[in-house]
Amino acid sequence: MNIPLGDYLMLSAFLFAIGLCGALSRKNAIIVLIGIEIMFNAAILNLIVFWHYKYFAVPTAYMFAIFAISIAAAESAVGLALVIAIYRQYKSVDVDEFTSLKG
Amino acid sequence: METIFWILSAITVLGALFAIMLRNLVHCVLSLILFFLGIAGHYFLLRADFLGAVQILIYVGAVAVLMLFAIMLTRHVTGDEGPREVLGGKWWAGMGTAIIIAGLLWAIIRKDQLAQILPAGGAQTSMVEIGKAMVTDWVVPFEAMAVLLTAALIGAVVIALEEVIRRR
């Protein structure tokens, strides 16, 4: 496989930017969570790319990736539970309408 | 190999773009599944087989289904947002930030010497080694992860059931 490291880094940089754009500019709370998941995946892909290109024989980066995936799964479960709880309160999932903590 | 990389990259980027751009929430989650599958394909290409399987099991199998359930519980019908505005109040700030960050990272990666290196090759970390590392060197993080997942499970159930508990 003769793909230079830069191509993979570029791919995950663009994926991160797409996720950031979705998390910051969409109204729906579930799409915000989707954007966060995309950013998570871009970061984990970066970790695995560096593992493959430089530290192929050491399992450390692999372990980090597995733990990061578990944390992301727990985070999305709690996040979606929060979205459901907030929907009960406000009858809406628009992030622009959650203003009770606004100073 | 290069062809597979470019096809997978196209699938991944298009999946991510559609996941945040489409109007219908269910379609968003379906293209998010496409994105997750593309990432899993990249893991297989990078010879991280176990991680690819984990990606499909956790993300495609659990997280995407969880998101579909959340959409079904928060929308009365199919998850269509209808004619209402889909972008938030300061959407231009989000898009500007994303474009600036993409440009900065692109410039940094283009300049860096590191970007030119090719895979080192050599002996791969075997699945047996990973399993052994998980129960020897990494046993404390492993157990901490078990506690975290239990706490997240209980916390998610408590948060989602709040209303029922209060009514009793």
CSV table of C-alpha atoms in Angstrom, one decimal:
chain,number,residue,atom,x,y,z
A,1,MET,CA,0.0,0.0,0.0
A,2,ASN,CA,1.7,3.2,-1.2
A,3,ILE,CA,-0.7,5.9,0.1
A,4,PRO,CA,1.3,8.7,1.8
A,5,LEU,CA,0.3,9.5,5.4
A,6,GLY,CA,-0.8,13.0,4.3
A,7,ASP,CA,-3.8,11.6,2.3
A,8,TYR,CA,-5.2,9.9,5.4
A,9,LEU,CA,-4.5,13.0,7.6
A,10,MET,CA,-6.3,15.1,5.0
A,11,LEU,CA,-9.3,12.8,4.9
A,12,SER,CA,-9.7,12.9,8.7
A,13,ALA,CA,-9.2,16.7,8.8
A,14,PHE,CA,-12.0,17.1,6.2
A,15,LEU,CA,-14.2,14.7,8.1
A,16,PHE,CA,-13.5,16.6,11.4
A,17,ALA,CA,-14.5,19.9,9.6
A,18,ILE,CA,-17.7,18.4,8.3
A,19,GLY,CA,-18.6,17.1,11.7
A,20,LEU,CA,-17.8,20.5,13.3
A,21,CYS,CA,-20.0,22.3,10.7
A,22,GLY,CA,-22.9,19.9,11.4
A,23,ALA,CA,-22.5,20.3,15.2
A,24,LEU,CA,-22.3,24.1,15.1
A,25,SER,CA,-24.8,25.1,12.4
A,26,ARG,CA,-27.7,22.7,12.6
A,27,LYS,CA,-30.8,23.3,14.7
A,28,ASN,CA,-31.8,19.8,15.6
A,29,ALA,CA,-30.2,18.3,18.7
A,30,ILE,CA,-29.9,14.8,17.2
A,31,ILE,CA,-28.0,16.3,14.2
A,32,VAL,CA,-25.6,18.0,16.7
A,33,LEU,CA,-25.0,14.6,18.2
A,34,ILE,CA,-24.4,13.1,14.7
A,35,GLY,CA,-21.8,15.8,14.1
A,36,ILE,CA,-20.1,15.0,17.3
A,37,GLU,CA,-20.0,11.3,16.3
A,38,ILE,CA,-18.4,12.2,13.0
A,39,MET,CA,-15.7,14.3,14.8
A,40,PHE,CA,-15.0,11.3,17.1
A,41,ASN,CA,-14.6,8.9,14.2
A,42,ALA,CA,-12.2,11.3,12.4
A,43,ALA,CA,-10.0,11.5,15.5
A,44,ILE,CA,-10.0,7.7,16.0
A,45,LEU,CA,-9.2,7.2,12.4
A,46,ASN,CA,-6.2,9.5,12.8
A,47,LEU,CA,-5.0,7.4,15.8
A,48,ILE,CA,-5.2,4.2,13.8
A,49,VAL,CA,-3.5,5.8,10.8
A,50,PHE,CA,-0.5,6.8,13.0
A,51,TRP,CA,-0.5,3.3,14.5
A,52,HIS,CA,-0.3,1.7,11.0
A,53,TYR,CA,2.3,4.0,9.7
A,54,LYS,CA,4.7,4.2,12.6
A,55,TYR,CA,4.0,1.9,15.5
A,56,PHE,CA,2.7,-1.2,13.8
A,57,ALA,CA,4.1,-3.6,16.4
A,58,VAL,CA,2.9,-1.9,19.6
A,59,PRO,CA,-0.8,-2.3,20.7
A,60,THR,CA,-1.0,1.0,22.6
A,61,ALA,CA,-2.7,3.1,19.9
A,62,TYR,CA,-5.1,0.1,19.3
A,63,MET,CA,-6.1,0.1,23.0
A,64,PHE,CA,-6.6,3.9,22.9
A,65,ALA,CA,-8.9,3.5,19.9
A,66,ILE,CA,-10.9,0.7,21.5
A,67,PHE,CA,-11.4,2.8,24.7
A,68,ALA,CA,-12.3,5.9,22.7
A,69,ILE,CA,-15.0,4.0,20.8
A,70,SER,CA,-16.4,2.7,24.1
A,71,ILE,CA,-16.5,6.2,25.5
A,72,ALA,CA,-18.1,7.6,22.3
A,73,ALA,CA,-20.8,4.9,22.6
A,74,ALA,CA,-21.5,5.7,26.2
A,75,GLU,CA,-21.6,9.5,25.4
A,76,SER,CA,-24.1,9.0,22.6
A,77,ALA,CA,-26.3,6.9,24.8
A,78,VAL,CA,-26.4,9.5,27.5
A,79,GLY,CA,-26.7,12.3,24.9
A,80,LEU,CA,-29.8,10.7,23.3
A,81,ALA,CA,-31.4,10.1,26.7
A,82,LEU,CA,-30.9,13.8,27.4
A,83,VAL,CA,-32.5,14.7,24.1
A,84,ILE,CA,-35.5,12.5,25.0
A,85,ALA,CA,-35.7,14.1,28.5
A,86,ILE,CA,-35.5,17.6,27.0
A,87,TYR,CA,-38.1,16.8,24.4
A,88,ARG,CA,-40.5,15.9,27.2
A,89,GLN,CA,-39.9,19.3,28.8
A,90,TYR,CA,-40.0,21.6,25.8
A,91,LYS,CA,-41.9,19.4,23.2
A,92,SER,CA,-39.1,20.3,20.7
A,93,VAL,CA,-35.5,19.3,19.9
A,94,ASP,CA,-34.4,22.7,18.5
A,95,VAL,CA,-31.2,23.8,20.3
A,96,ASP,CA,-32.2,27.4,19.7
A,97,GLU,CA,-35.2,27.0,22.0
A,98,PHE,CA,-33.3,25.6,25.0
A,99,THR,CA,-32.7,29.0,26.7
A,100,SER,CA,-33.5,28.4,30.4
A,101,LEU,CA,-29.7,28.6,31.2
A,102,LYS,CA,-29.2,31.8,29.3
A,103,GLY,CA,-28.0,34.7,31.4
B,1,MET,CA,-5.0,-0.5,-3.1
B,2,GLU,CA,-5.0,3.2,-4.0
B,3,THR,CA,-8.3,2.7,-5.9
B,4,ILE,CA,-9.9,1.1,-2.8
B,5,PHE,CA,-8.6,4.0,-0.7
B,6,TRP,CA,-10.1,6.7,-2.9
B,7,ILE,CA,-13.5,4.8,-3.3
B,8,LEU,CA,-13.7,4.4,0.5
B,9,SER,CA,-12.8,8.0,1.0
B,10,ALA,CA,-15.5,9.2,-1.4
B,11,ILE,CA,-18.0,7.0,0.4
B,12,THR,CA,-17.0,8.3,3.8
B,13,VAL,CA,-16.9,12.0,2.9
B,14,LEU,CA,-20.2,11.8,1.0
B,15,GLY,CA,-21.8,9.9,3.9
B,16,ALA,CA,-20.7,12.5,6.4
B,17,LEU,CA,-21.8,15.4,4.2
B,18,PHE,CA,-25.3,14.0,3.6
B,19,ALA,CA,-25.5,13.1,7.3
B,20,ILE,CA,-25.4,16.7,8.2
B,21,MET,CA,-27.0,18.3,5.2
B,22,LEU,CA,-30.2,16.3,4.5
B,23,ARG,CA,-33.6,17.6,5.7
B,24,ASN,CA,-35.1,14.3,6.7
B,25,LEU,CA,-33.7,13.0,10.0
B,26,VAL,CA,-34.1,9.4,9.1
B,27,HIS,CA,-32.2,9.9,5.9
B,28,CYS,CA,-29.5,11.7,7.9
B,29,VAL,CA,-29.0,8.6,10.1
B,30,LEU,CA,-29.0,6.3,7.1
B,31,SER,CA,-26.2,8.2,5.5
B,32,LEU,CA,-24.4,8.3,8.9
B,33,ILE,CA,-24.5,4.4,8.6
B,34,LEU,CA,-22.8,4.7,5.2
B,35,PHE,CA,-20.2,6.9,6.8
B,36,PHE,CA,-19.6,4.4,9.6
B,37,LEU,CA,-19.3,1.6,7.1
B,38,GLY,CA,-16.7,3.7,5.1
B,39,ILE,CA,-14.7,4.2,8.3
B,40,ALA,CA,-14.8,0.4,9.0
B,41,GLY,CA,-13.6,-0.2,5.5
B,42,HIS,CA,-10.6,2.1,6.2
B,43,TYR,CA,-9.8,0.2,9.3
B,44,PHE,CA,-9.8,-3.1,7.3
B,45,LEU,CA,-7.5,-1.4,4.8
B,46,LEU,CA,-5.2,-0.3,7.6
B,47,ARG,CA,-5.1,-4.0,8.8
B,48,ALA,CA,-6.9,-3.1,12.0
B,49,ASP,CA,-9.4,-6.0,11.6
B,50,PHE,CA,-10.7,-6.2,15.1
B,51,LEU,CA,-11.3,-2.5,15.2
B,52,GLY,CA,-13.2,-2.7,11.9
B,53,ALA,CA,-15.5,-5.4,13.4
B,54,VAL,CA,-15.9,-3.3,16.6
B,55,GLN,CA,-16.8,-0.3,14.4
B,56,ILE,CA,-19.6,-2.2,12.6
B,57,LEU,CA,-20.9,-3.8,15.8
B,58,ILE,CA,-20.9,-0.7,18.0
B,59,TYR,CA,-21.6,2.1,15.5
B,60,VAL,CA,-23.7,0.5,12.8
B,61,GLY,CA,-25.3,-2.0,15.2
B,62,ALA,CA,-25.9,0.1,18.3
B,63,VAL,CA,-25.4,3.9,17.9
B,64,ALA,CA,-27.2,4.2,14.6
B,65,VAL,CA,-30.2,2.2,15.9
B,66,LEU,CA,-30.2,4.2,19.1
B,67,MET,CA,-30.4,7.4,17.0
B,68,LEU,CA,-33.2,6.0,14.9
B,69,PHE,CA,-35.1,5.2,18.2
B,70,ALA,CA,-34.4,8.7,19.5
B,71,ILE,CA,-35.9,10.2,16.3
B,72,MET,CA,-38.9,8.0,16.6
B,73,LEU,CA,-39.5,9.0,20.2
B,74,THR,CA,-39.1,12.7,19.6
B,75,ARG,CA,-41.0,13.1,16.3
B,76,HIS,CA,-44.6,12.1,15.8
B,77,VAL,CA,-44.2,10.9,12.2
B,78,THR,CA,-41.2,10.0,10.0
B,79,GLY,CA,-38.8,12.5,11.4
B,80,ASP,CA,-39.4,15.0,8.6
B,81,GLU,CA,-38.6,18.5,9.7
B,82,GLY,CA,-41.2,19.9,7.3
B,83,PRO,CA,-40.9,23.5,6.0
B,84,ARG,CA,-39.3,24.9,9.1
B,85,GLU,CA,-35.8,26.3,9.0
B,86,VAL,CA,-33.2,23.5,9.6
B,87,LEU,CA,-30.2,25.8,10.3
B,88,GLY,CA,-29.6,27.4,13.6
B,89,GLY,CA,-29.5,31.1,14.3
B,90,LYS,CA,-25.8,31.6,13.8
B,91,TRP,CA,-25.2,28.9,11.1
B,92,TRP,CA,-22.7,31.1,9.2
B,93,ALA,CA,-20.4,31.1,12.3
B,94,GLY,CA,-20.4,27.3,12.3
B,95,MET,CA,-19.7,27.0,8.6
B,96,GLY,CA,-17.0,29.7,8.7
B,97,THR,CA,-15.3,27.9,11.6
B,98,ALA,CA,-15.4,24.6,9.8
B,99,ILE,CA,-14.0,26.1,6.6
B,100,ILE,CA,-11.2,27.9,8.5
B,101,ILE,CA,-10.2,24.7,10.4
B,102,ALA,CA,-10.2,22.6,7.3
B,103,GLY,CA,-8.0,25.2,5.5
B,104,LEU,CA,-5.6,25.4,8.4
B,105,LEU,CA,-5.3,21.6,8.8
B,106,TRP,CA,-4.9,21.3,5.0
B,107,ALA,CA,-2.1,23.9,5.0
B,108,ILE,CA,-0.3,22.3,8.0
B,109,ILE,CA,-0.5,18.8,6.5
B,110,ARG,CA,0.7,20.0,3.1
B,111,LYS,CA,3.8,21.7,4.6
B,112,ASP,CA,4.8,18.9,7.0
B,113,GLN,CA,7.5,16.4,6.1
B,114,LEU,CA,5.6,13.8,8.1
B,115,ALA,CA,2.9,13.7,5.5
B,116,GLN,CA,5.3,12.1,2.9
B,117,ILE,CA,6.1,9.0,4.9
B,118,LEU,CA,4.9,5.5,3.7
B,119,PRO,CA,3.9,2.6,6.0
B,120,ALA,CA,6.8,1.1,7.9
B,121,GLY,CA,5.6,-2.5,7.4
B,122,GLY,CA,7.0,-5.2,9.6
B,123,ALA,CA,5.3,-7.4,12.1
B,124,GLN,CA,1.7,-6.6,12.8
B,125,THR,CA,0.3,-6.5,16.3
B,126,SER,CA,-1.6,-9.8,16.4
B,127,MET,CA,-5.1,-10.2,17.9
B,128,VAL,CA,-3.5,-12.5,20.6
B,129,GLU,CA,-1.2,-9.7,21.7
B,130,ILE,CA,-4.0,-7.2,21.8
B,131,GLY,CA,-6.1,-9.6,24.0
B,132,LYS,CA,-3.1,-10.2,26.3
B,133,ALA,CA,-2.3,-6.5,26.6
B,134,MET,CA,-6.0,-5.9,27.5
B,135,VAL,CA,-5.8,-8.1,30.6
B,136,THR,CA,-2.2,-7.3,31.7
B,137,ASP,CA,-0.9,-3.8,31.0
B,138,TRP,CA,-4.3,-2.3,30.3
B,139,VAL,CA,-6.4,-4.0,33.0
B,140,VAL,CA,-7.0,-0.9,35.1
B,141,PRO,CA,-8.3,1.2,32.1
B,142,PHE,CA,-10.3,-1.9,31.1
B,143,GLU,CA,-12.0,-2.2,34.5
B,144,ALA,CA,-12.5,1.6,34.6
B,145,MET,CA,-14.2,1.4,31.2
B,146,ALA,CA,-16.5,-1.4,32.6
B,147,VAL,CA,-17.5,0.9,35.5
B,148,LEU,CA,-18.0,3.9,33.1
B,149,LEU,CA,-20.3,1.8,30.8
B,150,THR,CA,-22.4,0.6,33.8
B,151,ALA,CA,-22.7,4.2,35.0
B,152,ALA,CA,-23.6,5.5,31.6
B,153,LEU,CA,-26.2,2.7,31.2
B,154,ILE,CA,-27.9,3.5,34.6
B,155,GLY,CA,-27.6,7.2,34.0
B,156,ALA,CA,-29.2,7.0,30.5
B,157,VAL,CA,-32.1,4.9,31.9
B,158,VAL,CA,-32.6,7.3,34.9
B,159,ILE,CA,-32.5,10.4,32.7
B,160,ALA,CA,-35.0,9.0,30.2
B,161,LEU,CA,-37.4,7.7,32.8
B,162,GLU,CA,-37.4,10.9,34.9
B,163,GLU,CA,-41.0,11.7,34.2
B,164,VAL,CA,-42.3,8.2,35.2
B,165,ILE,CA,-40.5,8.3,38.5
B,166,ARG,CA,-41.8,11.8,39.4
B,167,ARG,CA,-45.3,10.7,38.7
B,168,ARG,CA,-45.3,7.9,41.2
